Amino acid sequence: MQSFIRHRRLRANEPIRRMVRENHLHVEDLIYPLFVVEGEGVKEEVSSMPGVYHVSLDRLNEEVEEVIQLGIPSVILFGVPAEKDECGSQADHEQGIVQQALRQLKKAFPSLYLIADTCLCQYTSHGHCGVVEDGEILNDVSLGRLTATAVSQARAGADMIAPSNMMDGYVYAIRRGLDEAGFHHIPILSYAVKYASAFYGPFRDAAHSTPQFGDRRTYQMDPANAREAMREAASDVAEGADMLMVKPGLAYLDVIYRVKEHFDLPLVAYNVSGEYSMVKAAARNGWIDEQKVVMEMITGFKRAGADLILTYHAKDIARWLQEGR
């Protein structure tokens, strides 16, 4: 009688390893973030995010043409306005930078799926995700501003609204606002589980959205909490979210797994800026094999339960997949 089991039989060569592989990454799983800025002729690399650029409207199409050639089906737009004020008035302005970008891309690339990040932090002079009064972030007042922003983005051509602000009741408010404006068909990708993470530093550099006072811990989640994530996701599902997101991804694979096990909705993992920049820095120093590390990390998101991955690595991943590497 055999005394032990030979697991290595199914690892003996590349064909059998491919045949029994449990999780597969496809280019259709990727969402690519874009930072759109005002001005002309702008394509400037974000200093803390090698390979990621601020792009003005007149250079945006060439950036998106590359995305489409690589087979990436969707982008998410982050706007960086030239002017900011206390209430973030540019967030829902008809000529806001994201609204202009949405109209432009919808006309030029009708098959590209356009997701609009819906928040106020890039647009407010104080850098918080809601309306501030006497140093307090006002939840219910902020919902009105966020709803107006979502409706304006839908009107400009967004295929999906992705609210990232973490105000209580934001999914309900935005769903109601979209429906009342006739946008019943526009789905909501909720940043359902968004932690107050140290991994956001490079994004805040890219979006010029660092808070000017305090921090975001009164509305973003404590990194120590996992059960709370289930409560946050459950409320967003009840309020009408069509898809859920966990952000960040790499340090929260357990949370991705829990959310996927509990909720029968498509799940997105956000491979955030700090995760991206650490890999880029290590690769530039020759400490790691960038491709192998990125693919292992992204496969980890899939294995944990993510259906889609929002990642700054998307273009590189698409190239590697095309090359069969």
Short mmCIF file of C-alpha atoms in Angstrom, two decimals:
data_model
loop_
_atom_site.label_atom_id
_atom_site.label_comp_id
_atom_site.label_asym_id
_atom_site.label_seq_id
_atom_site.Cartn_x
_atom_site.Cartn_y
_atom_site.Cartn_z
CA MET A 1 0.00 0.00 0.00
CA GLN A 2 1.25 3.49 -0.88
CA SER A 3 2.41 5.30 2.25
CA PHE A 4 2.13 8.86 0.99
CA ILE A 5 0.39 10.84 -1.78
CA ARG A 6 2.44 12.21 -4.69
CA HIS A 7 1.11 15.73 -5.24
CA ARG A 8 4.03 16.52 -7.53
CA ARG A 9 2.52 14.43 -10.34
CA LEU A 10 0.29 17.41 -11.17
CA ARG A 11 3.24 19.83 -11.11
CA ALA A 12 5.63 17.83 -13.29
CA ASN A 13 5.60 20.10 -16.36
CA GLU A 14 4.07 23.30 -17.72
CA PRO A 15 1.19 21.68 -19.65
CA ILE A 16 -0.19 19.88 -16.60
CA ARG A 17 0.33 22.92 -14.38
CA ARG A 18 -1.74 24.99 -16.80
CA MET A 19 -4.42 22.29 -17.02
CA VAL A 20 -5.03 22.16 -13.27
CA ARG A 21 -4.57 25.88 -12.55
CA GLU A 22 -7.47 27.05 -10.39
CA ASN A 23 -7.45 30.80 -11.05
CA HIS A 24 -6.85 32.62 -14.31
CA LEU A 25 -6.23 36.29 -14.99
CA HIS A 26 -7.68 37.82 -18.16
CA VAL A 27 -7.29 41.31 -19.57
CA GLU A 28 -11.05 41.73 -19.17
CA ASP A 29 -10.51 41.60 -15.40
CA LEU A 30 -8.59 44.90 -15.40
CA ILE A 31 -9.68 48.49 -14.79
CA TYR A 32 -7.11 51.22 -15.50
CA PRO A 33 -7.09 54.52 -13.54
CA LEU A 34 -6.57 57.84 -15.34
CA PHE A 35 -5.69 61.22 -13.79
CA VAL A 36 -7.10 64.01 -15.95
CA VAL A 37 -5.85 67.57 -15.41
CA GLU A 38 -6.60 70.97 -16.82
CA GLY A 39 -4.25 72.74 -19.21
CA GLU A 40 -2.81 71.90 -22.61
CA GLY A 41 -0.11 69.55 -23.78
CA VAL A 42 0.21 67.93 -20.36
CA LYS A 43 1.54 64.42 -19.94
CA GLU A 44 3.60 64.53 -16.77
CA GLU A 45 4.71 61.50 -14.82
CA VAL A 46 3.57 61.43 -11.20
CA SER A 47 6.85 61.56 -9.28
CA SER A 48 5.84 58.89 -6.77
CA MET A 49 4.17 56.61 -9.35
CA PRO A 50 6.52 55.71 -12.21
CA GLY A 51 4.60 55.08 -15.42
CA VAL A 52 1.47 56.91 -14.24
CA TYR A 53 0.72 60.33 -15.71
CA HIS A 54 -1.27 63.49 -15.30
CA VAL A 55 -2.89 63.93 -18.71
CA SER A 56 -4.68 66.97 -20.11
CA LEU A 57 -7.74 66.64 -22.32
CA ASP A 58 -5.79 67.23 -25.54
CA ARG A 59 -3.47 64.30 -24.71
CA LEU A 60 -6.13 62.05 -23.20
CA ASN A 61 -7.18 60.28 -26.40
CA GLU A 62 -3.66 59.08 -27.16
CA GLU A 63 -3.41 57.63 -23.65
CA VAL A 64 -6.74 55.85 -24.04
CA GLU A 65 -5.86 54.56 -27.51
CA GLU A 66 -3.01 52.62 -25.89
CA VAL A 67 -5.40 51.24 -23.28
CA ILE A 68 -7.81 50.03 -25.97
CA GLN A 69 -5.03 48.52 -28.11
CA LEU A 70 -4.00 46.48 -25.09
CA GLY A 71 -7.54 45.14 -24.75
CA ILE A 72 -8.32 46.77 -21.38
CA PRO A 73 -12.10 47.25 -21.42
CA SER A 74 -12.56 49.91 -18.76
CA VAL A 75 -11.03 53.00 -17.19
CA ILE A 76 -11.85 54.94 -14.04
CA LEU A 77 -11.46 58.71 -14.17
CA PHE A 78 -10.01 60.87 -11.42
CA GLY A 79 -10.12 64.61 -11.98
CA VAL A 80 -7.53 67.12 -10.77
CA PRO A 81 -9.09 70.59 -11.13
CA ALA A 82 -7.16 73.84 -11.41
CA GLU A 83 -9.42 75.56 -8.87
CA LYS A 84 -10.64 74.29 -5.50
CA ASP A 85 -12.97 75.74 -2.90
CA GLU A 86 -14.57 74.83 0.41
CA CYS A 87 -17.55 72.98 -1.09
CA GLY A 88 -15.80 71.41 -4.10
CA SER A 89 -17.96 73.24 -6.62
CA GLN A 90 -15.99 71.87 -9.58
CA ALA A 91 -17.00 68.31 -8.71
CA ASP A 92 -20.49 68.65 -10.25
CA HIS A 93 -19.80 71.51 -12.66
CA GLU A 94 -20.99 70.90 -16.22
CA GLN A 95 -17.53 71.92 -17.43
CA GLY A 96 -15.68 70.11 -14.66
CA ILE A 97 -12.58 68.24 -15.75
CA VAL A 98 -14.13 64.78 -15.35
CA GLN A 99 -17.34 65.81 -17.08
CA GLN A 100 -15.36 67.13 -20.05
CA ALA A 101 -13.26 63.96 -20.15
CA LEU A 102 -16.34 61.73 -20.06
CA ARG A 103 -17.99 63.52 -22.98
CA GLN A 104 -14.77 63.44 -24.98
CA LEU A 105 -14.08 59.75 -24.39
CA LYS A 106 -17.67 58.66 -24.93
CA LYS A 107 -17.62 60.33 -28.36
CA ALA A 108 -14.16 59.07 -29.37
CA PHE A 109 -14.32 55.56 -27.89
CA PRO A 110 -17.98 54.48 -27.56
CA SER A 111 -17.02 50.87 -26.72
CA LEU A 112 -14.83 51.86 -23.75
CA TYR A 113 -16.56 51.39 -20.38
CA LEU A 114 -16.25 54.63 -18.41
CA ILE A 115 -16.31 54.62 -14.60
CA ALA A 116 -16.41 57.93 -12.73
CA ASP A 117 -14.91 58.17 -9.26
CA THR A 118 -17.38 60.18 -7.20
CA CYS A 119 -15.81 62.05 -4.32
CA LEU A 120 -15.05 65.62 -3.24
CA CYS A 121 -11.49 65.36 -1.89
CA GLN A 122 -9.79 66.35 -5.16
CA TYR A 123 -12.07 69.36 -5.47
CA THR A 124 -12.13 70.81 -1.94
CA SER A 125 -9.56 73.24 -0.62
CA HIS A 126 -9.44 71.30 2.66
CA GLY A 127 -8.94 67.90 0.97
CA HIS A 128 -11.72 66.06 2.78
CA CYS A 129 -14.35 63.89 1.12
CA GLY A 130 -17.31 65.91 2.35
CA VAL A 131 -18.54 69.33 3.39
CA VAL A 132 -16.69 70.74 6.41
CA GLU A 133 -18.08 73.08 9.04
CA ASP A 134 -16.09 74.15 12.13
CA GLY A 135 -13.64 71.33 11.52
CA GLU A 136 -16.34 68.64 11.31
CA ILE A 137 -17.09 66.61 8.17
CA LEU A 138 -20.87 66.86 7.83
CA ASN A 139 -22.35 63.57 6.70
CA ASP A 140 -25.87 64.42 5.56
CA VAL A 141 -25.00 67.75 3.95
CA SER A 142 -22.25 66.01 2.02
CA LEU A 143 -24.73 63.52 0.55
CA GLY A 144 -26.39 66.29 -1.46
CA ARG A 145 -23.08 67.37 -2.98
CA LEU A 146 -22.11 63.80 -3.79
CA THR A 147 -25.46 63.06 -5.40
CA ALA A 148 -25.23 66.17 -7.56
CA THR A 149 -21.74 65.07 -8.63
CA ALA A 150 -22.90 61.57 -9.54
CA VAL A 151 -25.83 62.87 -11.58
CA SER A 152 -23.59 65.31 -13.45
CA GLN A 153 -21.15 62.49 -14.25
CA ALA A 154 -23.96 60.27 -15.53
CA ARG A 155 -25.26 63.13 -17.65
CA ALA A 156 -21.77 63.58 -19.13
CA GLY A 157 -21.56 59.94 -20.19
CA ALA A 158 -20.35 57.80 -17.28
CA ASP A 159 -21.35 54.16 -17.66
CA MET A 160 -20.87 53.51 -13.95
CA ILE A 161 -20.65 55.64 -10.81
CA ALA A 162 -18.03 54.67 -8.22
CA PRO A 163 -18.56 56.66 -5.00
CA SER A 164 -15.46 56.54 -2.79
CA ASN A 165 -16.33 58.99 -0.02
CA MET A 166 -17.47 56.62 2.79
CA MET A 167 -20.24 58.90 4.04
CA ASP A 168 -23.06 56.99 5.73
CA GLY A 169 -25.98 56.52 3.33
CA TYR A 170 -24.07 57.57 0.21
CA VAL A 171 -25.21 54.62 -1.90
CA TYR A 172 -28.86 55.21 -1.04
CA ALA A 173 -28.60 58.95 -1.74
CA ILE A 174 -26.81 58.49 -5.06
CA ARG A 175 -29.12 55.65 -6.19
CA ARG A 176 -32.16 57.80 -5.47
CA GLY A 177 -30.61 60.80 -7.21
CA LEU A 178 -29.69 58.82 -10.30
CA ASP A 179 -33.15 57.27 -10.50
CA GLU A 180 -34.91 60.60 -10.09
CA ALA A 181 -32.76 62.06 -12.87
CA GLY A 182 -33.71 59.19 -15.21
CA PHE A 183 -30.49 57.21 -14.89
CA HIS A 184 -32.03 53.97 -13.66
CA HIS A 185 -29.67 52.04 -15.92
CA ILE A 186 -26.44 53.41 -14.41
CA PRO A 187 -24.92 50.94 -11.90
CA ILE A 188 -23.08 51.87 -8.72
CA LEU A 189 -19.71 50.41 -7.83
CA SER A 190 -19.53 51.06 -4.11
CA TYR A 191 -16.21 51.57 -2.36
CA ALA A 192 -17.94 49.50 0.27
CA VAL A 193 -14.89 48.61 2.36
CA LYS A 194 -12.34 51.42 2.33
CA TYR A 195 -9.72 51.54 5.04
CA ALA A 196 -7.89 54.55 6.47
CA SER A 197 -4.71 53.21 4.96
CA ALA A 198 -1.11 54.37 4.80
CA PHE A 199 -0.96 52.89 1.29
CA TYR A 200 -2.72 55.91 -0.26
CA GLY A 201 0.23 58.32 -0.14
CA PRO A 202 1.19 58.30 -3.84
CA PHE A 203 -2.46 58.68 -4.90
CA ARG A 204 -2.77 61.81 -2.81
CA ASP A 205 0.31 63.10 -4.58
CA ALA A 206 -1.31 62.32 -7.94
CA ALA A 207 -4.75 63.71 -7.06
CA HIS A 208 -3.51 66.63 -4.95
CA SER A 209 -5.96 65.51 -2.30
CA THR A 210 -4.02 65.37 0.98
CA PRO A 211 -6.23 66.63 3.85
CA GLN A 212 -5.20 70.08 5.03
CA PHE A 213 -6.14 69.25 8.62
CA GLY A 214 -6.73 66.08 10.59
CA ASP A 215 -7.17 62.79 8.76
CA ARG A 216 -9.94 60.62 7.34
CA ARG A 217 -10.32 58.19 10.20
CA THR A 218 -13.81 59.42 11.11
CA TYR A 219 -15.15 58.07 7.82
CA GLN A 220 -12.63 55.53 6.52
CA MET A 221 -12.32 52.22 8.35
CA ASP A 222 -9.87 51.16 11.04
CA PRO A 223 -7.34 48.74 9.46
CA ALA A 224 -7.71 46.47 12.50
CA ASN A 225 -11.38 45.70 11.79
CA ALA A 226 -12.75 42.91 9.62
CA ARG A 227 -16.25 42.31 11.01
CA GLU A 228 -16.99 45.99 10.50
CA ALA A 229 -16.27 45.46 6.80
CA MET A 230 -19.21 43.06 6.64
CA ARG A 231 -21.50 45.69 8.16
CA GLU A 232 -20.30 48.33 5.70
CA ALA A 233 -20.78 46.03 2.72
CA ALA A 234 -24.20 44.87 3.95
CA SER A 235 -25.49 48.43 4.21
CA ASP A 236 -24.30 49.27 0.70
CA VAL A 237 -25.96 46.14 -0.70
CA ALA A 238 -29.20 47.06 1.07
CA GLU A 239 -29.00 50.61 -0.30
CA GLY A 240 -28.68 49.45 -3.90
CA ALA A 241 -25.02 48.89 -4.78
CA ASP A 242 -24.52 46.80 -7.91
CA MET A 243 -20.86 45.97 -7.27
CA LEU A 244 -18.60 46.13 -4.21
CA MET A 245 -14.99 47.17 -3.77
CA VAL A 246 -12.36 46.46 -1.13
CA LYS A 247 -9.59 49.08 -0.86
CA PRO A 248 -6.65 48.55 -0.43
CA GLY A 249 -6.18 45.02 -1.69
CA LEU A 250 -2.83 43.54 -0.74
CA ALA A 251 -3.01 43.88 3.06
CA TYR A 252 -6.73 42.97 3.06
CA LEU A 253 -6.93 39.67 1.19
CA ASP A 254 -8.78 38.19 4.15
CA VAL A 255 -11.42 40.91 3.83
CA ILE A 256 -11.76 40.32 0.08
CA TYR A 257 -12.36 36.64 0.86
CA ARG A 258 -14.95 37.40 3.55
CA VAL A 259 -16.87 39.86 1.38
CA LYS A 260 -16.94 37.43 -1.53
CA GLU A 261 -18.18 34.62 0.70
CA HIS A 262 -20.98 36.75 2.18
CA PHE A 263 -22.31 38.75 -0.78
CA ASP A 264 -23.37 37.53 -4.20
CA LEU A 265 -22.29 40.64 -6.10
CA PRO A 266 -19.31 41.24 -8.39
CA LEU A 267 -16.30 42.22 -6.29
CA VAL A 268 -13.48 44.61 -7.19
CA ALA A 269 -10.09 44.75 -5.49
CA TYR A 270 -8.28 48.10 -5.64
CA ASN A 271 -4.53 47.50 -6.00
CA VAL A 272 -3.72 50.95 -4.62
CA SER A 273 -0.96 53.45 -5.29
CA GLY A 274 1.30 52.54 -2.39
CA GLU A 275 1.23 48.88 -3.39
CA TYR A 276 2.10 49.88 -6.95
CA SER A 277 4.88 52.29 -6.02
CA MET A 278 6.59 49.82 -3.66
CA VAL A 279 6.81 47.25 -6.45
CA LYS A 280 8.09 49.84 -8.93
CA ALA A 281 10.75 51.08 -6.51
CA ALA A 282 11.97 47.59 -5.67
CA ALA A 283 12.07 46.64 -9.36
CA ARG A 284 14.05 49.74 -10.29
CA ASN A 285 16.60 48.81 -7.63
CA GLY A 286 16.86 45.30 -9.05
CA TRP A 287 15.58 43.71 -5.85
CA ILE A 288 12.65 41.86 -7.41
CA ASP A 289 11.43 40.51 -10.75
CA GLU A 290 8.66 43.04 -11.43
CA GLN A 291 6.59 40.89 -13.76
CA LYS A 292 6.64 37.83 -11.52
CA VAL A 293 5.81 39.83 -8.40
CA VAL A 294 2.97 41.75 -10.07
CA MET A 295 1.40 38.64 -11.56
CA GLU A 296 1.66 36.77 -8.27
CA MET A 297 0.07 39.69 -6.42
CA ILE A 298 -2.79 40.11 -8.92
CA THR A 299 -3.41 36.35 -8.96
CA GLY A 300 -3.64 36.56 -5.17
CA PHE A 301 -6.51 39.04 -5.53
CA LYS A 302 -8.28 36.64 -7.87
CA ARG A 303 -7.66 33.70 -5.56
CA ALA A 304 -9.11 35.66 -2.62
CA GLY A 305 -12.31 36.25 -4.59
CA ALA A 306 -11.94 39.43 -6.63
CA ASP A 307 -13.74 39.38 -9.97
CA LEU A 308 -12.10 42.58 -11.21
CA ILE A 309 -8.90 44.39 -10.26
CA LEU A 310 -8.47 48.14 -10.42
CA THR A 311 -4.72 48.55 -10.82
CA TYR A 312 -2.05 50.97 -12.07
CA HIS A 313 -0.22 47.89 -13.35
CA ALA A 314 -3.02 47.22 -15.87
CA LYS A 315 -1.11 48.24 -19.00
CA ASP A 316 1.94 46.19 -18.05
CA ILE A 317 -0.22 43.18 -17.20
CA ALA A 318 -2.06 43.46 -20.52
CA ARG A 319 1.25 43.51 -22.41
CA TRP A 320 2.50 40.45 -20.55
CA LEU A 321 -0.73 38.60 -21.24
CA GLN A 322 -0.54 39.50 -24.94
CA GLU A 323 3.04 38.22 -25.08
CA GLY A 324 2.03 35.02 -23.30
CA ARG A 325 4.51 35.67 -20.51
#
